[in-house]
Amino acid sequence: MADEITLTIDRDRMTSLGSTLRARFAAYDKARRTVEEQWIKNVRQFVGEYDPKILSNLKPEQSKAYPRVTRVKVLSMVARLHALLFPAGESNWAIEASPIPSLPLPKLVEIVGRWAAENPDKQATQDEMDRIVKLTADEIAKKMQKVIDDQLSDAGAVGSVDYQELVRDVIFSGVLYGCGVLKGPMTVDTLASSIEVDDNGVPQVIETTTYRPYFEVTPIWDYYPDFSAKDFKQQDGEFQRHVYSRHTLKTLADRQDFMGDVIRDYLRERPNGNYTKKTYEQELDQLSDDKQETQPGEDKKFELIEFWGCISGHDLRGAGIEVKDNDLDKDLYACVWMIDNKVIKVAQSPYPEGVSMYHQFVFEKDEVNLTGSGLPAIMRDSQLGVSTFTRMLVDNAATVCGPSVELDLDQLSPNSSKSIAPFTAYLKDNASPSGARAVQNISFDSHIPELLQAIRLMNEFADTETFVNPMTGGDFENTPSEALRTSGNMSMALAAAALPFKDIVRNFDRFTKSVIHALVEWNLVYNPRREDLRGGGAKGGRDARA
């Protein structure tokens, strides 16, 4: 998109745009803080640490035991969903032509001409023409599916990263936090060799620059959606926060699609960076294994904000992008990068309206939170119940099993031992009353059986709340054997076990449709053979359904 920047940049308009978007980001950041608090609780629950408020109410001598039931449930859910969503030897998506496809005019002319040449003496019928159009559309859909299937096998920016590997991280984020986000398709250019046949029918090997789509997993902590929207499609825009080193920022200044002079001026003005850790980052640091009071890495780091949403045609033209006069008053989908409130990049989206750069997998939708609820929040009370009763069990066991004695110091000789240890002789004073004991055992009631039963009850609640139980987890040893006596009963039992996951699978289907739709549109813009992949209208991919 470097060739789009052809006009003079209006600095005043860019300053106004930067201030407006920066203020909007601050509002999104503020609206997200309540959700961040829940995310932090989810992380603590996953790693097995109590919230500070709970710890402050515990005495130093009390047990801090925290069984990691949530971790087991989260990892089991991720594995179960991955197995359901990516069955071995099968694809979880397909591209089909519309029942009544609409092909581009040149393609329709080609179809009519070919039919007329093959059937010179035959009279055409509408049914025959509709059938040929449908067959052609089906063939185009098959080509598009083959192309996208190949692209998903190498979906990362660098190295060999397939789509399943990326999506596993999205699923994990969705289960842990409530929402997982995949960004793309973005474009990387590579040098490739291919065979092309010239006009004389001679094959030639040529080396050309080709484009390849790629995706990135966006950490939920870096994603700032519009929480005032009821649905992601209703957002006014969405932000992503980046933290770059000085070197990485300088490489952006050398790219033609960024405003290099603005970046270089900023580096001279702020050589030590503008990055300051947010509250959630400081709390996450405290959960790290080393437990350092302060984490290194704040010096010479730069915080950049990326925005995807609608801006006016005037702003696009002010950024040096050619915009038609009749589009100046329209809101156009675009990308804006900022450092503080300085705009360093503006680019209009090459895709048609309705194609998003961010694709969200919401684990469980609710009416309160745009990003849904994660598994830890769903089973929080059960996890705290297990932890509470476990602490009580450990404390009670220590009290019951440990030696507890009563010492009468008036009866003990000054030279007698006052510690509890094996093979210890306790010397009484000669002045002690006859028959009185200087050391006697004290016993406390044991509640271990009742506490074990309470822990089992809380675990059963967790099984019910999360649908992750021995059957869904594949542990058939702990399930009734009668239901698994025949293969038919086994199949029915497994189908019933998978039933609660169907709502989650439907949520993931929406995510998959968004990803594949975006890839269809990418191929209609950047694929060198895009004319063979058009299925209807100017952007034929909209007739293809994922």
XYZ file of C-alpha atoms in Angstrom:
546
model
C 0.000 0.000 0.000
C 3.037 2.264 -0.233
C 1.923 3.460 -3.681
C -1.243 4.937 -2.132
C 0.733 7.749 -0.483
C 0.998 10.089 -3.448
C -0.445 13.390 -2.231
C 0.866 16.015 0.170
C 0.347 15.160 3.841
C -1.752 17.661 5.798
C 0.111 17.891 9.115
C -2.632 19.852 10.898
C -5.255 17.280 9.968
C -2.951 14.454 11.104
C -2.458 16.204 14.452
C -6.227 16.491 14.876
C -6.739 12.849 13.861
C -4.046 11.687 16.286
C -5.564 13.620 19.197
C -9.060 12.308 18.433
C -7.993 8.669 18.214
C -5.748 8.945 21.268
C -8.688 10.238 23.313
C -10.812 7.351 22.028
C -8.110 4.851 23.009
C -8.035 6.342 26.525
C -11.810 5.818 26.758
C -11.497 2.212 25.547
C -8.667 1.631 28.034
C -10.767 2.955 30.912
C -13.776 0.855 29.893
C -11.603 -2.274 29.859
C -10.247 -1.994 33.404
C -13.100 -3.886 35.047
C -12.588 -6.709 32.567
C -8.827 -6.646 33.228
C -9.489 -7.271 36.921
C -11.417 -10.431 36.011
C -8.637 -11.519 33.629
C -6.100 -11.136 36.444
C -8.301 -13.277 38.699
C -8.485 -15.890 35.945
C -4.690 -16.002 35.635
C -4.240 -16.327 39.400
C -6.811 -19.089 39.463
C -5.024 -20.887 36.624
C -1.544 -20.717 38.180
C -2.869 -21.523 41.676
C -2.412 -18.304 43.623
C -4.847 -16.605 45.957
C -6.071 -13.068 45.370
C -4.315 -10.534 47.644
C -7.585 -9.844 49.476
C -7.920 -13.518 50.441
C -4.267 -13.782 51.461
C -4.579 -10.733 53.715
C -7.255 -12.541 55.741
C -5.094 -15.640 56.329
C -2.846 -15.890 59.368
C 0.840 -16.688 58.752
C 0.508 -20.115 60.375
C -2.503 -21.098 58.256
C -2.165 -23.337 55.198
C -1.889 -21.668 51.773
C -2.708 -24.855 49.825
C -4.363 -24.234 46.438
C -5.249 -27.345 44.385
C -5.002 -26.374 40.696
C -8.378 -27.701 39.639
C -8.846 -24.749 37.254
C -5.615 -25.532 35.429
C -6.725 -29.121 34.825
C -10.151 -27.983 33.596
C -8.739 -25.304 31.273
C -6.153 -27.584 29.672
C -8.699 -30.401 29.356
C -11.196 -28.041 27.724
C -8.575 -26.748 25.263
C -7.561 -30.291 24.309
C -11.178 -31.407 23.970
C -12.148 -28.421 21.821
C -9.087 -28.811 19.606
C -9.977 -32.467 19.011
C -13.589 -31.554 18.185
C -12.744 -28.582 15.975
C -9.901 -30.217 14.048
C -10.827 -33.888 13.561
C -8.055 -35.977 12.064
C -8.228 -36.237 8.281
C -11.103 -33.753 7.988
C -11.425 -30.037 7.337
C -13.610 -27.926 9.617
C -14.487 -25.459 6.845
C -15.526 -25.458 3.203
C -16.266 -22.934 0.479
C -19.466 -23.352 -1.482
C -20.991 -21.303 -4.260
C -24.317 -19.615 -3.575
C -27.400 -21.579 -4.693
C -28.043 -18.787 -7.196
C -24.544 -17.470 -8.000
C -23.817 -14.163 -9.685
C -20.722 -14.336 -11.880
C -18.800 -11.364 -13.346
C -19.861 -10.129 -16.770
C -16.693 -11.366 -18.592
C -17.179 -14.838 -17.106
C -20.833 -14.945 -18.216
C -19.862 -13.855 -21.747
C -17.242 -16.612 -21.796
C -19.809 -19.202 -20.680
C -22.328 -18.185 -23.348
C -19.664 -18.148 -26.081
C -18.343 -21.570 -25.136
C -21.827 -23.081 -24.959
C -22.739 -21.645 -28.367
C -19.567 -23.038 -29.932
C -20.192 -26.498 -28.464
C -23.909 -26.528 -29.354
C -24.284 -24.702 -32.725
C -27.659 -26.244 -33.593
C -29.193 -26.344 -30.125
C -31.657 -23.849 -28.700
C -30.739 -22.549 -25.228
C -33.079 -22.765 -22.232
C -32.961 -20.826 -18.998
C -32.569 -24.017 -16.949
C -29.589 -25.040 -19.051
C -27.904 -21.654 -18.621
C -28.581 -21.658 -14.854
C -27.095 -25.161 -14.611
C -23.903 -24.137 -16.435
C -23.533 -21.012 -14.310
C -23.933 -23.098 -11.146
C -21.361 -25.647 -12.331
C -18.921 -22.839 -13.140
C -19.462 -21.248 -9.726
C -18.914 -24.620 -8.033
C -15.636 -25.034 -9.910
C -14.505 -21.557 -8.858
C -15.362 -22.363 -5.225
C -13.286 -25.565 -5.422
C -10.314 -23.593 -6.764
C -10.634 -21.027 -3.998
C -10.844 -23.752 -1.344
C -7.710 -25.438 -2.703
C -5.809 -22.132 -2.693
C -6.858 -21.235 0.864
C -6.135 -24.737 2.147
C -2.583 -24.357 0.881
C -2.264 -20.896 2.449
C -3.434 -22.152 5.840
C -0.683 -24.773 5.879
C 1.828 -21.915 6.204
C -0.141 -19.197 7.951
C 2.575 -17.580 10.071
C 4.671 -14.522 9.251
C 7.968 -16.420 9.394
C 8.938 -20.063 9.609
C 6.568 -22.962 9.161
C 3.494 -22.266 11.283
C 0.226 -23.880 10.260
C -3.258 -22.619 11.008
C -3.969 -25.249 13.667
C -0.941 -24.172 15.672
C -2.071 -20.542 15.644
C -5.656 -21.407 16.485
C -4.625 -23.533 19.456
C -3.371 -20.331 21.122
C -6.634 -18.578 20.214
C -8.646 -21.394 21.812
C -6.482 -21.292 24.944
C -7.002 -17.531 25.251
C -10.744 -17.967 24.753
C -11.014 -20.653 27.429
C -8.803 -18.800 29.932
C -10.004 -15.220 29.430
C -13.255 -15.560 27.498
C -11.956 -14.280 24.170
C -9.172 -15.227 21.756
C -8.163 -12.962 18.852
C -6.521 -13.752 15.516
C -5.287 -10.883 13.338
C -5.077 -11.039 9.565
C -4.707 -11.696 6.795
C -1.726 -9.419 6.468
C 0.646 -9.620 3.543
C 4.289 -10.583 3.251
C 6.190 -10.569 -0.033
C 8.512 -13.408 -1.000
C 10.691 -14.230 -3.991
C 9.378 -17.338 -5.741
C 9.960 -19.264 -8.962
C 7.162 -20.520 -11.189
C 6.503 -21.971 -14.624
C 4.423 -19.904 -17.018
C 3.444 -20.730 -20.575
C 3.923 -17.864 -23.053
C 1.685 -17.004 -26.007
C 3.572 -19.478 -28.208
C 2.905 -22.357 -25.844
C 6.482 -22.487 -24.554
C 6.900 -23.054 -20.783
C 9.314 -20.663 -19.081
C 10.710 -20.576 -15.558
C 10.469 -17.071 -14.131
C 11.364 -15.579 -10.742
C 8.924 -13.041 -9.404
C 7.922 -11.357 -6.181
C 4.793 -12.995 -4.838
C 2.531 -12.153 -1.939
C 1.503 -14.507 0.833
C -1.155 -13.975 3.514
C -0.297 -14.551 7.146
C -1.957 -14.322 10.544
C -0.837 -13.458 14.059
C -2.354 -14.294 17.426
C -3.162 -11.020 19.186
C -2.702 -11.316 22.972
C -5.942 -10.374 24.678
C -4.007 -7.929 26.869
C -3.012 -5.929 23.757
C -6.513 -5.857 22.270
C -8.839 -2.926 23.048
C -12.325 -3.380 21.562
C -15.265 -1.011 21.784
C -17.000 -2.187 24.964
C -19.975 0.081 24.292
C -20.927 -2.233 21.393
C -23.215 -5.219 21.929
C -21.449 -7.178 19.195
C -18.056 -6.971 17.530
C -19.709 -6.023 14.232
C -21.196 -2.915 15.882
C -17.859 -1.484 17.019
C -16.796 2.054 16.118
C -13.247 0.721 15.919
C -10.699 -1.413 17.713
C -7.165 -0.798 18.949
C -4.063 -2.906 19.400
C -1.197 -1.854 21.664
C 2.381 -2.623 20.623
C 5.562 -2.300 22.693
C 8.625 -1.989 20.444
C 12.322 -1.623 21.002
C 14.139 1.404 19.622
C 15.636 -0.738 16.851
C 12.235 -2.091 15.766
C 10.788 1.422 15.680
C 13.687 2.602 13.529
C 12.977 -0.183 11.030
C 9.422 1.161 10.696
C 10.869 4.551 9.795
C 12.599 2.944 6.806
C 9.369 1.480 5.439
C 7.551 3.375 2.704
C 4.115 2.829 4.244
C 5.123 4.675 7.451
C 5.835 8.384 7.899
C 9.555 8.008 8.496
C 10.240 11.696 9.163
C 7.681 11.764 12.010
C 9.212 8.642 13.583
C 12.780 9.964 13.323
C 11.765 13.312 14.845
C 10.106 11.474 17.729
C 13.202 9.328 18.334
C 15.282 12.486 18.621
C 12.799 14.090 21.022
C 12.196 10.971 23.154
C 15.336 8.797 22.886
C 14.442 6.874 26.075
C 10.971 5.918 24.894
C 7.455 6.528 26.148
C 6.599 3.092 27.541
C 5.276 2.795 31.084
C 3.927 -0.459 32.458
C 0.214 -0.552 33.034
C -1.291 -1.793 36.273
C -2.150 -5.209 34.851
C 1.443 -5.640 33.608
C 2.792 -4.972 37.101
C 0.362 -7.508 38.565
C 1.329 -10.105 35.954
C 4.989 -9.497 36.806
C 4.230 -10.396 40.408
C 2.858 -13.744 39.228
C 6.078 -14.652 37.437
C 8.250 -17.399 38.891
C 11.102 -15.150 39.978
C 8.794 -12.844 42.000
C 11.013 -9.838 41.378
C 9.843 -6.580 42.860
C 10.575 -4.798 39.590
C 10.969 -6.325 36.170
C 13.610 -4.976 33.779
C 12.864 -3.766 30.297
C 11.068 -0.397 30.581
C 13.996 1.713 29.370
C 14.050 2.700 25.693
C 10.799 0.953 24.916
C 8.124 2.587 22.784
C 4.352 2.176 23.016
C 2.561 2.309 19.658
C -1.182 2.195 19.098
C -2.757 0.626 16.008
C -6.355 1.499 15.128
C -8.703 -0.255 12.723
C -12.011 1.437 12.048
C -13.774 4.089 10.052
C -12.271 7.534 9.442
C -13.423 10.249 7.068
C -12.306 10.514 3.472
C -10.906 13.965 4.338
C -8.557 12.363 6.885
C -7.428 9.786 4.343
C -6.674 12.475 1.795
C -4.922 14.468 4.505
C -2.656 11.450 5.016
C -1.591 11.601 1.380
C -3.951 8.904 0.098
C -5.881 9.485 -3.088
C -9.620 9.638 -2.368
C -12.361 10.430 -4.877
C -14.185 13.720 -4.307
C -17.546 11.977 -3.833
C -15.990 9.771 -1.092
C -14.582 12.616 0.998
C -17.635 12.841 3.272
C -17.874 9.073 3.675
C -16.509 7.009 6.569
C -13.963 4.581 5.121
C -12.446 1.540 6.835
C -8.775 2.240 7.449
C -5.739 1.554 9.623
C -3.976 4.259 11.646
C -0.755 3.875 13.651
C 0.223 6.366 16.371
C 2.989 6.978 18.854
C 1.541 9.127 21.625
C -0.806 11.337 19.585
C 1.450 11.537 16.520
C 0.142 9.705 13.470
C 2.883 7.657 11.783
C 0.810 5.655 9.293
C -2.581 5.793 7.593
C -3.750 3.193 5.071
C -7.148 2.461 3.617
C -8.241 -1.150 3.877
C -8.019 -2.938 0.532
C -10.958 -5.164 1.450
C -14.675 -4.451 1.013
C -16.851 -3.351 3.904
C -17.586 -6.129 6.386
C -14.139 -7.750 6.284
C -12.464 -7.313 9.656
C -8.760 -7.485 10.443
C -9.453 -9.026 13.871
C -11.325 -12.305 14.309
C -12.665 -13.116 17.769
C -13.446 -16.495 19.330
C -15.736 -15.921 22.321
C -15.814 -18.949 24.609
C -19.157 -18.169 26.272
C -21.212 -15.120 25.359
C -22.999 -13.128 28.025
C -25.146 -10.006 28.064
C -22.709 -7.991 30.175
C -19.260 -8.389 28.691
C -18.423 -8.063 24.981
C -15.503 -10.485 25.359
C -17.572 -13.129 27.157
C -16.680 -15.276 30.162
C -13.721 -17.594 30.534
C -13.786 -20.995 32.203
C -12.065 -19.790 35.431
C -14.839 -17.241 36.033
C -17.500 -19.902 35.467
C -16.004 -22.269 38.063
C -14.572 -19.672 40.434
C -16.812 -20.512 43.404
C -16.102 -24.221 43.008
C -12.348 -23.590 42.855
C -12.473 -21.368 45.945
C -14.585 -24.008 47.698
C -12.025 -26.731 46.924
C -9.204 -24.444 48.082
C -10.995 -23.396 51.273
C -11.830 -26.942 52.347
C -8.320 -28.098 51.423
C -6.802 -25.424 53.665
C -9.134 -26.504 56.467
C -8.178 -30.142 55.930
C -4.438 -29.397 56.028
C -4.806 -27.218 59.123
C -7.006 -29.802 60.863
C -4.667 -32.665 59.939
C -1.666 -30.739 61.255
C -3.503 -30.046 64.500
C -4.714 -33.621 64.946
C -1.577 -35.445 63.826
C 0.998 -33.162 65.362
C 1.884 -33.643 69.091
C 0.003 -31.214 71.322
C 0.914 -31.280 75.021
C 0.248 -29.318 78.166
C 3.294 -28.519 80.359
C 3.083 -27.598 84.030
C 6.276 -25.586 84.389
C 5.896 -25.443 88.174
C 6.335 -29.228 88.305
C 9.238 -29.459 85.857
C 12.810 -29.320 87.035
C 14.716 -26.283 85.740
C 17.096 -28.718 84.016
C 14.305 -30.644 82.275
C 13.765 -30.450 78.507
C 10.765 -28.422 77.367
C 10.766 -29.548 73.717
C 8.668 -32.323 72.185
C 10.990 -34.959 70.695
C 11.415 -38.777 70.699
C 13.227 -40.431 73.597
C 12.935 -37.352 75.835
C 12.866 -37.644 79.647
C 10.959 -34.937 81.519
C 12.323 -34.343 85.037
C 9.859 -33.383 87.745
C 10.715 -31.082 90.626
C 10.939 -32.814 94.015
C 8.426 -30.308 95.321
C 5.783 -31.457 92.852
C 2.609 -32.947 94.363
C 2.579 -36.710 94.306
C 0.605 -38.165 91.401
C 0.340 -34.870 89.488
C 1.553 -34.963 85.861
C 3.855 -32.260 84.553
C 3.347 -33.270 80.901
C 0.064 -34.486 79.486
C -1.303 -35.009 75.986
C -4.101 -32.861 74.517
C -6.262 -34.257 71.697
C -8.388 -32.379 69.140
C -11.296 -33.620 67.078
C -10.536 -34.821 63.550
C -12.815 -33.584 60.728
C -10.826 -35.093 57.880
C -13.637 -37.399 56.558
C -16.156 -34.530 56.432
C -13.655 -32.200 54.756
C -12.762 -34.834 52.160
C -16.471 -35.209 51.376
C -16.803 -31.409 51.023
C -13.833 -31.328 48.623
C -15.415 -34.089 46.535
C -18.683 -32.134 46.429
C -16.918 -28.972 45.212
C -15.124 -30.989 42.526
C -18.473 -32.387 41.379
C -19.813 -28.836 41.149
C -16.802 -27.932 38.992
C -17.493 -30.931 36.738
C -21.091 -29.802 36.296
C -20.257 -26.148 35.669
C -17.518 -26.791 33.118
C -18.777 -29.980 31.366
C -15.249 -31.326 31.920
C -15.735 -34.648 33.685
C -14.309 -38.179 33.346
C -16.494 -38.955 30.316
C -15.731 -35.779 28.331
C -12.095 -35.993 29.339
C -11.747 -39.533 27.972
C -11.279 -41.188 31.382
C -13.550 -44.213 30.897
C -12.188 -45.992 33.977
C -14.216 -43.660 36.185
C -17.453 -43.964 34.215
C -20.176 -46.624 34.583
C -19.122 -49.692 32.637
C -22.679 -50.795 31.741
C -23.181 -47.881 29.333
C -19.986 -48.816 27.483
C -20.699 -52.530 27.098
C -21.509 -52.310 23.348
C -20.111 -50.187 20.538
C -23.549 -48.655 19.981
C -23.849 -47.638 23.616
C -20.289 -46.325 23.497
C -21.131 -44.156 20.481
C -24.277 -42.814 22.155
C -22.393 -42.081 25.375
C -19.665 -40.188 23.516
C -22.263 -38.215 21.540
C -24.064 -37.271 24.745
C -20.748 -36.247 26.333
C -19.986 -33.952 23.379
C -23.436 -32.325 23.402
C -22.638 -29.540 25.923
C -19.740 -28.403 23.719
C -21.943 -27.660 20.716
C -22.648 -24.069 21.723
C -18.906 -23.456 22.045
C -18.355 -25.083 18.644
C -20.965 -22.749 17.115
C -19.093 -19.782 18.566
C -15.929 -21.108 16.969
C -17.744 -21.561 13.647
C -18.417 -17.805 13.595
C -14.715 -17.236 14.138
C -13.827 -19.654 11.306
C -16.286 -18.002 8.923
C -14.746 -14.602 9.621
C -11.220 -15.916 8.955
C -12.084 -17.736 5.728
C -14.151 -14.809 4.432
C -11.172 -12.510 4.965
C -8.893 -14.951 3.132
C -11.311 -15.129 0.196
C -11.201 -11.342 -0.112
C -7.410 -11.320 0.252
C -7.080 -13.646 -2.728
C -9.389 -11.459 -4.809
C -7.030 -8.531 -4.173
C -3.506 -9.986 -4.062
C -3.542 -13.424 -5.704
C -1.947 -13.178 -9.183
C -4.604 -15.587 -10.493
C -7.475 -13.727 -8.851
C -9.471 -13.484 -12.089
C -9.882 -17.267 -12.037
C -11.149 -17.073 -8.437
C -13.856 -14.467 -8.864
C -17.295 -15.804 -8.119
C -19.584 -12.832 -8.555
C -19.718 -9.052 -8.837
C -16.688 -6.824 -8.503
C -15.651 -8.768 -5.402
C -16.934 -12.207 -6.247
C -15.775 -13.795 -2.996
C -18.862 -12.482 -1.261
C -20.841 -15.154 -3.092
C -18.644 -17.841 -1.548
C -19.732 -19.081 1.852
C -17.381 -20.438 4.497
